GROMACS .gro file of C-alpha atoms in nm:
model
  415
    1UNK     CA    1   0.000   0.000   0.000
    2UNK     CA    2   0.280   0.245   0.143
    3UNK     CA    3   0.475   0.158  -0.171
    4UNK     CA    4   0.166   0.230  -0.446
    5UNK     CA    5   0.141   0.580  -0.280
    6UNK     CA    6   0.518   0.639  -0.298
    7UNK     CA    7   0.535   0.534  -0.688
    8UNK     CA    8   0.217   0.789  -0.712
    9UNK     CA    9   0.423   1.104  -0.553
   10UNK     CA   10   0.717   0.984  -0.745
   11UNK     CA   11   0.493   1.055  -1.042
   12UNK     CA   12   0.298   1.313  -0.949
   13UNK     CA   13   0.703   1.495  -0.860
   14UNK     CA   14   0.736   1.464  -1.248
   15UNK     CA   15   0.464   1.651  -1.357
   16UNK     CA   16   0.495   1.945  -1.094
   17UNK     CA   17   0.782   2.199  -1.110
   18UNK     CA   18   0.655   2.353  -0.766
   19UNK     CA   19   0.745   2.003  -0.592
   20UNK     CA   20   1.040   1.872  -0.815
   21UNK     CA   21   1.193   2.202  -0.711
   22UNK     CA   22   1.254   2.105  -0.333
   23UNK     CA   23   1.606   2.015  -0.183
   24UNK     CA   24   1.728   1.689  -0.248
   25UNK     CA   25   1.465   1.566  -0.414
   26UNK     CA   26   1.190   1.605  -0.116
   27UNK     CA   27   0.871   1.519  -0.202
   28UNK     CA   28   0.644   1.719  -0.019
   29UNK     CA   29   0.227   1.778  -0.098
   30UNK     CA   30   0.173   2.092  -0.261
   31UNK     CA   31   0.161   2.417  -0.007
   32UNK     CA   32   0.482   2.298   0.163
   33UNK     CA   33   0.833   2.391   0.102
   34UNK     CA   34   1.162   2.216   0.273
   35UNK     CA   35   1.504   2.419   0.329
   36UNK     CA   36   1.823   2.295   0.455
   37UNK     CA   37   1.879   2.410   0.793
   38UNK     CA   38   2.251   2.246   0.886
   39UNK     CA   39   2.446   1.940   0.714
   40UNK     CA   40   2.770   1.742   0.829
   41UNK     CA   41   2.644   1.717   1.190
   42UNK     CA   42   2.732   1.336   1.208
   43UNK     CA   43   2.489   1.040   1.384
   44UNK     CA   44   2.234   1.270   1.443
   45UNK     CA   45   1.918   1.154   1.681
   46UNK     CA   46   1.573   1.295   1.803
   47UNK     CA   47   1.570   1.713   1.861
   48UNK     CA   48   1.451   1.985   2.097
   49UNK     CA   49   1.326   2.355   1.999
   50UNK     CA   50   1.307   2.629   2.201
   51UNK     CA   51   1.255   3.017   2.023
   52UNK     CA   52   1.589   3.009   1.785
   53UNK     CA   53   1.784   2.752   1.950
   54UNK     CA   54   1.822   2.393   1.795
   55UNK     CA   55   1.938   2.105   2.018
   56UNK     CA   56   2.012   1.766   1.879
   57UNK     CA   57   2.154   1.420   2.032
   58UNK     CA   58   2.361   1.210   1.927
   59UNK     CA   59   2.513   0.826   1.930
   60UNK     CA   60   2.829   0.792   1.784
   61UNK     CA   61   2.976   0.409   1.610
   62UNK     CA   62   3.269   0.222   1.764
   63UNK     CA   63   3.605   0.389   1.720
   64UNK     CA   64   3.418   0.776   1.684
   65UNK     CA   65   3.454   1.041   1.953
   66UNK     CA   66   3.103   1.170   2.105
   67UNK     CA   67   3.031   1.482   2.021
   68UNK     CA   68   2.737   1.539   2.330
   69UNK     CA   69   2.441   1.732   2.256
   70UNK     CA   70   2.473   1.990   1.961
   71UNK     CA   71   2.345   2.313   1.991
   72UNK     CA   72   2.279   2.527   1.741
   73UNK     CA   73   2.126   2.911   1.726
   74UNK     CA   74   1.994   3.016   1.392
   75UNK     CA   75   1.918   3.351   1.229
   76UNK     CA   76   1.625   3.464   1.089
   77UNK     CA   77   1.688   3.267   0.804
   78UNK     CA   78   1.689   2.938   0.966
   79UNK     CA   79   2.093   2.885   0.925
   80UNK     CA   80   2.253   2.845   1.207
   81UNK     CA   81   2.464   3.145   1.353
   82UNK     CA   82   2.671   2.964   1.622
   83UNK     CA   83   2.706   2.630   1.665
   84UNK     CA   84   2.827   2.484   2.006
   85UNK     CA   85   2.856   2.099   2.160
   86UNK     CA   86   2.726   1.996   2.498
   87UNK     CA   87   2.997   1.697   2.624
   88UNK     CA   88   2.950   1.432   2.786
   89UNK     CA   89   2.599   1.322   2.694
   90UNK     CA   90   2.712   1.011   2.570
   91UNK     CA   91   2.467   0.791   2.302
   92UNK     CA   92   2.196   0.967   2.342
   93UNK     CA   93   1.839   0.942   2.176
   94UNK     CA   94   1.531   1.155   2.344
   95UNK     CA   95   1.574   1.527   2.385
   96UNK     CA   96   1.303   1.739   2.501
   97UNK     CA   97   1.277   2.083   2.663
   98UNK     CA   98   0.996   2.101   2.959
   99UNK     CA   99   0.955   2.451   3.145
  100UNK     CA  100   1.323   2.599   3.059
  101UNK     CA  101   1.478   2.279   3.087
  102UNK     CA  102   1.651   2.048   2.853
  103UNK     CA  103   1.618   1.713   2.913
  104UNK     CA  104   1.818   1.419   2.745
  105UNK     CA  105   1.874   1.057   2.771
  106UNK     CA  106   2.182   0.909   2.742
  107UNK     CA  107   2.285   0.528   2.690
  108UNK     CA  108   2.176   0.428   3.086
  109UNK     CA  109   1.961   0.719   3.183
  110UNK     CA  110   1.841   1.089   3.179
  111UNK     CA  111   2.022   1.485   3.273
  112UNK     CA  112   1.824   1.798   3.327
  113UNK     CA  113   2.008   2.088   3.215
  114UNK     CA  114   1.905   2.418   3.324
  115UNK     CA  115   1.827   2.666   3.037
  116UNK     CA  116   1.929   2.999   3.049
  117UNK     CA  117   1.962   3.251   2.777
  118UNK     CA  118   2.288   3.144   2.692
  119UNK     CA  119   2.299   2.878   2.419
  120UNK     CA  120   2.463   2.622   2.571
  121UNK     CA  121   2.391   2.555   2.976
  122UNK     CA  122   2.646   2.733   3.249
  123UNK     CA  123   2.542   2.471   3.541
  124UNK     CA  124   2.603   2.119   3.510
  125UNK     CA  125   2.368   1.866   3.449
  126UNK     CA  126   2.174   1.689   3.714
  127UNK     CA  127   2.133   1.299   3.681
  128UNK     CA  128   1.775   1.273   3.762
  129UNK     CA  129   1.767   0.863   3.633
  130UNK     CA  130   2.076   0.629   3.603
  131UNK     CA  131   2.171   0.280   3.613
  132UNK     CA  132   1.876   0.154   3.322
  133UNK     CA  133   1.995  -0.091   3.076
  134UNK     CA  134   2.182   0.066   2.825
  135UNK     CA  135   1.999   0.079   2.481
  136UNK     CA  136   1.797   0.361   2.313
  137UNK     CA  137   1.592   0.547   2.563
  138UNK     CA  138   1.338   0.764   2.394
  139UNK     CA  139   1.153   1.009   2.666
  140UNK     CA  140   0.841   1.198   2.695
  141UNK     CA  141   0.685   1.436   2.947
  142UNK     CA  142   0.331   1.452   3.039
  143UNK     CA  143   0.349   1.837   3.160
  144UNK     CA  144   0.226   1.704   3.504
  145UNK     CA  145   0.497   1.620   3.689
  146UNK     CA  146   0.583   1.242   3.535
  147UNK     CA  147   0.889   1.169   3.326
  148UNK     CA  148   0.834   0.835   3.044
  149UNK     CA  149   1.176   0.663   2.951
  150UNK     CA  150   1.132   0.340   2.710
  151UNK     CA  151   1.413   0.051   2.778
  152UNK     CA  152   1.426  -0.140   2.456
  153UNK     CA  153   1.345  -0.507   2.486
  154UNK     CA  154   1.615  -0.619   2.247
  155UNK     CA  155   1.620  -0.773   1.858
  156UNK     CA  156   1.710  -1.117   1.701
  157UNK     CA  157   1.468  -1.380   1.603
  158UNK     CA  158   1.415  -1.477   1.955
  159UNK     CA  159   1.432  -1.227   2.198
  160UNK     CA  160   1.377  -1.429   2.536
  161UNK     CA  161   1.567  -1.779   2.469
  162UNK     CA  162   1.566  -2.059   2.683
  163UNK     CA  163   1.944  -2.146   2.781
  164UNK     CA  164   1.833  -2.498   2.800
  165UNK     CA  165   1.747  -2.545   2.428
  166UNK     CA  166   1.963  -2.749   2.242
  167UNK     CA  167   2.211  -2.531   2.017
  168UNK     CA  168   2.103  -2.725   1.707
  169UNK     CA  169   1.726  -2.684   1.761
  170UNK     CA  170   1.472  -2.394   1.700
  171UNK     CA  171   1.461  -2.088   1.953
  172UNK     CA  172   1.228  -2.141   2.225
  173UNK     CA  173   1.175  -1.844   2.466
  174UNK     CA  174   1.114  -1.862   2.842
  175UNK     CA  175   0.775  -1.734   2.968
  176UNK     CA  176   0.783  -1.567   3.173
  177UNK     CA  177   1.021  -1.348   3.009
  178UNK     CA  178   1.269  -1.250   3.247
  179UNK     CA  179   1.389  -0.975   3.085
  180UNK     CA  180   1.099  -0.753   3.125
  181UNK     CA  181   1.116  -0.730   3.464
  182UNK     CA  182   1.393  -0.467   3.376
  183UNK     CA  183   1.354  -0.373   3.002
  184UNK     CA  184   1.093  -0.415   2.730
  185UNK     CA  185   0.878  -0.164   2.846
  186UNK     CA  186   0.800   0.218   2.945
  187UNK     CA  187   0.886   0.318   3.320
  188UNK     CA  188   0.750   0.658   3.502
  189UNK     CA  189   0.992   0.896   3.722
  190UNK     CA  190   0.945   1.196   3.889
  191UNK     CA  191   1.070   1.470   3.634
  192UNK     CA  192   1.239   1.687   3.894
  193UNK     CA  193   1.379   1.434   4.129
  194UNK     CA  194   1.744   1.349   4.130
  195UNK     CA  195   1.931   1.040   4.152
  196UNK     CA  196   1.681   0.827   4.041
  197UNK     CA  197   1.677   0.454   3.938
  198UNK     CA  198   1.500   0.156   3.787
  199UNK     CA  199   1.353   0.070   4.102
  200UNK     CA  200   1.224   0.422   4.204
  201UNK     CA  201   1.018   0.438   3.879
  202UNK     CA  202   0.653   0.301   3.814
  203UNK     CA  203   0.687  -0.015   3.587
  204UNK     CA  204   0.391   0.165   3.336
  205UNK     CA  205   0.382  -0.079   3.079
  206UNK     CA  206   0.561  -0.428   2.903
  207UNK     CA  207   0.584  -0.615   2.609
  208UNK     CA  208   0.788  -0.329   2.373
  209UNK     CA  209   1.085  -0.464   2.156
  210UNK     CA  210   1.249  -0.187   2.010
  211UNK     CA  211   1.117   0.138   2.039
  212UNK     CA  212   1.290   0.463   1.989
  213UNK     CA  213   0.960   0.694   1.936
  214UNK     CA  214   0.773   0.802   2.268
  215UNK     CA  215   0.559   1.130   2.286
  216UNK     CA  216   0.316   1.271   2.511
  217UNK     CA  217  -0.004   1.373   2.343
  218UNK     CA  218  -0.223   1.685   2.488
  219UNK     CA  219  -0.503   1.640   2.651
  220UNK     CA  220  -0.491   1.285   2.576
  221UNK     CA  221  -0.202   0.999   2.576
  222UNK     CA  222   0.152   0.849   2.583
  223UNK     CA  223   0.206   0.699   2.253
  224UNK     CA  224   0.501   0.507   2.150
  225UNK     CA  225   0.602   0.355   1.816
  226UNK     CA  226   0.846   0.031   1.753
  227UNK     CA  227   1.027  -0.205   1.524
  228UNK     CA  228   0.868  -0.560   1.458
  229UNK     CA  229   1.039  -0.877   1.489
  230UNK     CA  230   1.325  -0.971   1.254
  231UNK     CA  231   1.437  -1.282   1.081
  232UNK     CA  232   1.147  -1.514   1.160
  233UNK     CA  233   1.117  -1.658   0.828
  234UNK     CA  234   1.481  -1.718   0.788
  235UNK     CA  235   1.453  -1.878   1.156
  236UNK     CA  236   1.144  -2.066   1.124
  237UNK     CA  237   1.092  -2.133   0.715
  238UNK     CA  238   0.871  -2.426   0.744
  239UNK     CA  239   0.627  -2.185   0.929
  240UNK     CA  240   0.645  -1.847   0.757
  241UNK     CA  241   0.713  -1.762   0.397
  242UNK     CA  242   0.904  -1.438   0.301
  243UNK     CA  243   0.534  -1.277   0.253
  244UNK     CA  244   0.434  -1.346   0.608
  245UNK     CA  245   0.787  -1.190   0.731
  246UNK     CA  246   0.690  -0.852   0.566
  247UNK     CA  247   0.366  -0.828   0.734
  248UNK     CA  248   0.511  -0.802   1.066
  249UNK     CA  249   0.442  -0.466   1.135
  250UNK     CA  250   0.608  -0.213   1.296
  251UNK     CA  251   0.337  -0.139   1.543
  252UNK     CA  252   0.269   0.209   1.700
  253UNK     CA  253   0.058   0.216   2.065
  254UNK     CA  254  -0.159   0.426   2.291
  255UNK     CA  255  -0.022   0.306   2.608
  256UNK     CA  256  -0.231   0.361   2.912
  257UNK     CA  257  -0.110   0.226   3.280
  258UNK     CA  258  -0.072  -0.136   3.253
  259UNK     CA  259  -0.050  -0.193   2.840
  260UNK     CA  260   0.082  -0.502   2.772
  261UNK     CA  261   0.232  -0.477   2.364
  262UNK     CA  262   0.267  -0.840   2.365
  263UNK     CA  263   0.649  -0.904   2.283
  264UNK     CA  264   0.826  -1.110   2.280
  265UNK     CA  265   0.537  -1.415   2.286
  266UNK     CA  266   0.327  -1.254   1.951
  267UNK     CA  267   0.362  -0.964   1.712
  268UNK     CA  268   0.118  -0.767   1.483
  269UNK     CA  269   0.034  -0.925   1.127
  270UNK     CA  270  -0.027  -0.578   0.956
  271UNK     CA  271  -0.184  -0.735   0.654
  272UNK     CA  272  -0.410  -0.976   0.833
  273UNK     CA  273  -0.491  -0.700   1.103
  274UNK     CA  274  -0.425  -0.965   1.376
  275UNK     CA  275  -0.205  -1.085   1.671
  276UNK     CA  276  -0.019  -1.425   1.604
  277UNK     CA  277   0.150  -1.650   1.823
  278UNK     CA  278   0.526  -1.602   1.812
  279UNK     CA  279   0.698  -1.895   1.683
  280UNK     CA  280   0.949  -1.938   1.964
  281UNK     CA  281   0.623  -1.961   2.215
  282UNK     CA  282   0.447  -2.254   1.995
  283UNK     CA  283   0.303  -2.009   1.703
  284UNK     CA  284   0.276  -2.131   1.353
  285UNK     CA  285   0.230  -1.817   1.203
  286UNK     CA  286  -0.146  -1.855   1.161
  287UNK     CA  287  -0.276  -1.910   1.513
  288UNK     CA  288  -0.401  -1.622   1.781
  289UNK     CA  289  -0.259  -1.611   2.134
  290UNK     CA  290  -0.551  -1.740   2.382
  291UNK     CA  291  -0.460  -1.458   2.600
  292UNK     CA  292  -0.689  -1.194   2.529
  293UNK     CA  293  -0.496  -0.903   2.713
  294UNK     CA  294  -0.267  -0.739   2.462
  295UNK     CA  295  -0.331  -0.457   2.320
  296UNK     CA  296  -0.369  -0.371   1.963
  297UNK     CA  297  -0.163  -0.152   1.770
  298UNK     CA  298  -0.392   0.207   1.730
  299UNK     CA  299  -0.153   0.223   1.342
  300UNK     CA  300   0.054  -0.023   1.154
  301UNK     CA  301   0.322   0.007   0.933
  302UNK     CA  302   0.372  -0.315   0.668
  303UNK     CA  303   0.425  -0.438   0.424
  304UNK     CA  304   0.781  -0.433   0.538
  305UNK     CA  305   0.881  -0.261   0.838
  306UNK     CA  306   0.972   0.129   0.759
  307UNK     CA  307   1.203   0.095   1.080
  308UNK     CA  308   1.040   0.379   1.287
  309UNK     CA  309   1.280   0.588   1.499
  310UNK     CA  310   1.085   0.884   1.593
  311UNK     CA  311   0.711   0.997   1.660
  312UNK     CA  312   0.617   1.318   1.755
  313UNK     CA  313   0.243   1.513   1.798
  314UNK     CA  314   0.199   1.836   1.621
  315UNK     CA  315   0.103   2.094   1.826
  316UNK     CA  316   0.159   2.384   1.597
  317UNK     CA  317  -0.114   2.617   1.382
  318UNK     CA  318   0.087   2.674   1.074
  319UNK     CA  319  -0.012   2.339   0.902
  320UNK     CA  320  -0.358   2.290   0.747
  321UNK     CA  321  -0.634   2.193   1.031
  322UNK     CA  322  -0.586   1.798   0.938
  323UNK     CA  323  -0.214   1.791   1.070
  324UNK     CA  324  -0.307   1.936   1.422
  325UNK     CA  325  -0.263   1.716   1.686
  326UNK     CA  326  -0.187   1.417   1.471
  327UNK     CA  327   0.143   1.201   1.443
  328UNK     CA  328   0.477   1.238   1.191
  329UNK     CA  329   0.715   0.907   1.243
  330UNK     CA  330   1.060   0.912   1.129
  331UNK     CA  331   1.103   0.606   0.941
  332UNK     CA  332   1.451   0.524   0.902
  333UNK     CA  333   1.414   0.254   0.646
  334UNK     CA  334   1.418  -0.138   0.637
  335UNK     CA  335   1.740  -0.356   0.532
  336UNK     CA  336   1.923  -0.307   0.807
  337UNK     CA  337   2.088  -0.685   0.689
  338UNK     CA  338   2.214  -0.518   0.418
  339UNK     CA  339   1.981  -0.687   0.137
  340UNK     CA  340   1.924  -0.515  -0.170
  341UNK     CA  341   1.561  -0.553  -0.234
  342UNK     CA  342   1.411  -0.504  -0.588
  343UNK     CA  343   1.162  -0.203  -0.571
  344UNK     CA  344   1.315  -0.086  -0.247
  345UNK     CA  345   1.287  -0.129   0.124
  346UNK     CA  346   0.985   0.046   0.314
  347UNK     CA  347   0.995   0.323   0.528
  348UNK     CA  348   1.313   0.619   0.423
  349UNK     CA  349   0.983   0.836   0.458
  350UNK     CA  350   0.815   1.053   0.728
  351UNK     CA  351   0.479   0.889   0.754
  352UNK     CA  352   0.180   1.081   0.881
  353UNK     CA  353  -0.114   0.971   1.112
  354UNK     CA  354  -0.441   1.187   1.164
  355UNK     CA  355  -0.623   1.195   1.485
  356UNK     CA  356  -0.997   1.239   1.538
  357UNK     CA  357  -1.013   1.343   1.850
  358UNK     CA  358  -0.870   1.093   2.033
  359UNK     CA  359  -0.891   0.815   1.729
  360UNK     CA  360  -0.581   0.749   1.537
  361UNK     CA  361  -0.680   0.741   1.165
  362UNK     CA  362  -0.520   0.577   0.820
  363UNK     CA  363  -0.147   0.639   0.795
  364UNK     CA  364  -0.026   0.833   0.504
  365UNK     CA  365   0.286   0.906   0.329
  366UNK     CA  366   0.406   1.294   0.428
  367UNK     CA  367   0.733   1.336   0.270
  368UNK     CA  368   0.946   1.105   0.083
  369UNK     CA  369   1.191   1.119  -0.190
  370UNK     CA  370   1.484   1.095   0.068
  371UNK     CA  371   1.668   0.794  -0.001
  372UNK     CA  372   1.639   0.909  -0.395
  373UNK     CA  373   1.427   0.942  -0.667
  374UNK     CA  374   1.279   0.637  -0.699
  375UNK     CA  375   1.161   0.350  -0.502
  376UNK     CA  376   1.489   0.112  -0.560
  377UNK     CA  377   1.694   0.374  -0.419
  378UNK     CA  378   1.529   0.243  -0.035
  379UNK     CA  379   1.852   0.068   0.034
  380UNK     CA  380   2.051   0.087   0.348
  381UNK     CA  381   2.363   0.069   0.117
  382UNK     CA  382   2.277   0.278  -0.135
  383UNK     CA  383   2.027   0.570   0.057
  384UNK     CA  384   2.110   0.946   0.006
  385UNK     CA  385   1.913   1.045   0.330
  386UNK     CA  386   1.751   0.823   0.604
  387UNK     CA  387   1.515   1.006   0.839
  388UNK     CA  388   1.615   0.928   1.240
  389UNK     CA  389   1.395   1.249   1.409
  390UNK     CA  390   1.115   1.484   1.378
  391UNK     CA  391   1.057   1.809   1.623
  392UNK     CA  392   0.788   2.086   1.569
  393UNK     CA  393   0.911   2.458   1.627
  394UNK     CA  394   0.781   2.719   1.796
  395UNK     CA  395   0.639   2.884   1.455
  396UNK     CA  396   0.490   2.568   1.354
  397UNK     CA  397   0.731   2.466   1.112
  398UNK     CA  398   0.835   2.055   1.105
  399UNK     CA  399   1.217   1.979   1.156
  400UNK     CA  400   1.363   1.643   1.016
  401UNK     CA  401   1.704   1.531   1.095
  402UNK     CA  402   1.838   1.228   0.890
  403UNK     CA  403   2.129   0.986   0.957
  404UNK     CA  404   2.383   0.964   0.661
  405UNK     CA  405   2.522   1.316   0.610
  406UNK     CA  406   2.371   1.442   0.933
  407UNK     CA  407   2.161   1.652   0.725
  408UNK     CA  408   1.857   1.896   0.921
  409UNK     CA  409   1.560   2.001   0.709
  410UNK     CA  410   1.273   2.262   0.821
  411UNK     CA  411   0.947   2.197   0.658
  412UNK     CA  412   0.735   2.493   0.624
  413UNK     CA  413   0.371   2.565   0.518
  414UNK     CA  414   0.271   2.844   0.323
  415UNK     CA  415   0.570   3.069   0.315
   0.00000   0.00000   0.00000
């Protein structure tokens, strides 16, 4: 489906001047206009806005210095006018700025800076959470006094095995899982209090796998977005047939106190619109768990799993009416193995999903066009741009940051 409407664009990008004229081939719909804000930033994450200043984390590869937080102030034309690094916020992923302060995770917990008017903070950080497993840790803020920091479950075909299994048989996980009782789901803090850890935080909900996208939605919800299982047909052949491994979704939540997201014993079919049994706990790939308390995904993204790495609400007025208060997710883009796929990967997009009220609608294609300008350019080898983090600014505008050239966009309406 996602790929139909991305051949369509790709068309419809030929026949309009207005939209082939946007940087690097963006493909936007017609009223909006994207501008490069920065480039050559490096392994860019999720961002934080706040008036003219621009702050961005950051995880950097094996053998690469950090570079901490990056700060940047820009001018009136969006460029940035001084550019400065925050050290020693080290793999970082959620960044968000809550009543003058910056908060950011890094690879086993979260720091408060205090914001003044200077770009870059004069006191040090406090530690308000340390000692969580170290993995992504996306956060979100309710505005009420509670701080929401995902611990990512893990990846692999099986995510929970059973030491006792033979080495030459199938996966089998454990169930219980043990490892949720420290990971694989979203736990609440205190956003003020310092010197937090695991145990001082409200276990608020399980059964995540990998998720990177968490956001707080007004008036209404956590929501948090993740990555589908991997490799299940190429663990479990005689079960699931490359068609049934592209249907497991990447699966995006409304997650409530007590949500269970069901991994790692099922994941989402996104073509069937149903929750199957995980191989590894006795599923064949067509049969429903007999436990009837997981929830269901409120969107789903598959055929082939975009690899979503961001997700936030827009809370801005200089977008048409339909885009307030809905959802953009960064997808990053599937083939992370490293297979060339003919007709391209999915995801390398930012995908779009409306709200009614409080009732997630159809998920739509916002901008593409970033890995290149057609579909076979979604390859993790081959991609000009992969999307990693979205951020609304204080004039409404939608900023992307993207992953192989460290490359920040602005998306604007109307201007």
């Amino acid at each position: 489906m996602f790929r139909t409407l991305s051949v369509a664009i790709v068309a419809l990008m030929a026949a309009s001047p207005a939209i082939a004229a946007e940087p690097d081939g963006l493909i936007l719909p017609p009223g909006f206009h994207a501008t490069v804000v920065a480039e050559g930033l490096g392994p860019v994450r999720h961002m934080a806005l706040r008036g003219n200043d621009l702050y961005v984390s950051t995880r950097h590869g094996q053998n690469a210095p950090s570079v901490g937080i990056i700060a940047l102030r820009l001018g009136p034309d969006h460029k940035p006018v001084q550019t400065e690094h925050i050290p020693g916020i080290d793999q970082g992923t959620g960044i968000r700025i809550f009543r003058g302060a910056l908060y950011a995770s890094t690879g086993t917990g979260v720091v408060r800076f205090e914001l003044g008017d200077a770009l870059v903070p004069t006191a040090a950080p406090e530690t308000i959470i340390d000692g969580l497993t170290a993995t992504n840790h996306p956060i979100a803020l309710d505005g009420q006094g509670d701080l929401f920091v995902g611990i990512d479950g893990g990846g692999g075909a099986s995510n929970c095995p059973d030491p006792a299994t033979p080495k030459d048989a199938k996966p089998k996980g454990l169930k219980p899982c043990p490892l949720l009782e420290a990971r694989g789901g979203v736990w609440r803090f205190n956003d003020r209090k310092p010197g937090q850890k695991l145990a001082d935080g409200d276990h608020f909900a399980t059964g995540i796998r990998n998720m990177s996208a968490l956001d707080w939605r007004g008036g209404d919800s956590l929501y948090g977005a993740w990555h589908g299982r991997d490799g299940t047909a190429k663990t479990w052949p005689e079960l699931l047939t490359a068609a049934d491994d592209d249907a497991i979704a990447d699966e995006m939540f409304r997650i409530t106190k007590g949500t269970d997201m069901g991994w790692p014993y099922t994941y989402w079919d996104g073509v069937k619109k149903v929750r199957l049994q995980a191989p590894d706990y006795g599923g064949d790939g067509k049969t429903s768990p007999t436990e009837n308390y997981y929830a269901n995904p409120v969107a789903a993204f598959a055929p082939q799993r975009p690899a979503v790495l961001d997700l936030t609400f827009y809370s801005g007025s200089q977008f048409p009416a339909k885009y307030r208060r809905g959802a953009f997710l960064a997808m990053h883009g599937g083939g992370a193995d490293g297979t060339v796929l003919p007709g391209g990967h999915g995801g390398y997009n930012i995908m779009f999903v409306p709200f009614e009220r409080n009732r997630a609608g159809k998920p739509e294609v916002f901008a593409d066009g970033f890995a290149g300008p057609t579909p076979d350019a979604k390859q993790v080898k081959t991609a000009a741009y992969r999307p990693v983090g979205v951020a609304v600014a204080p004039d409404g505008s939608l900023y992307v940051a993207e992953t192989v050239k460290g490359r920040i966009w602005r998306i604007s309406y109307g201007e």
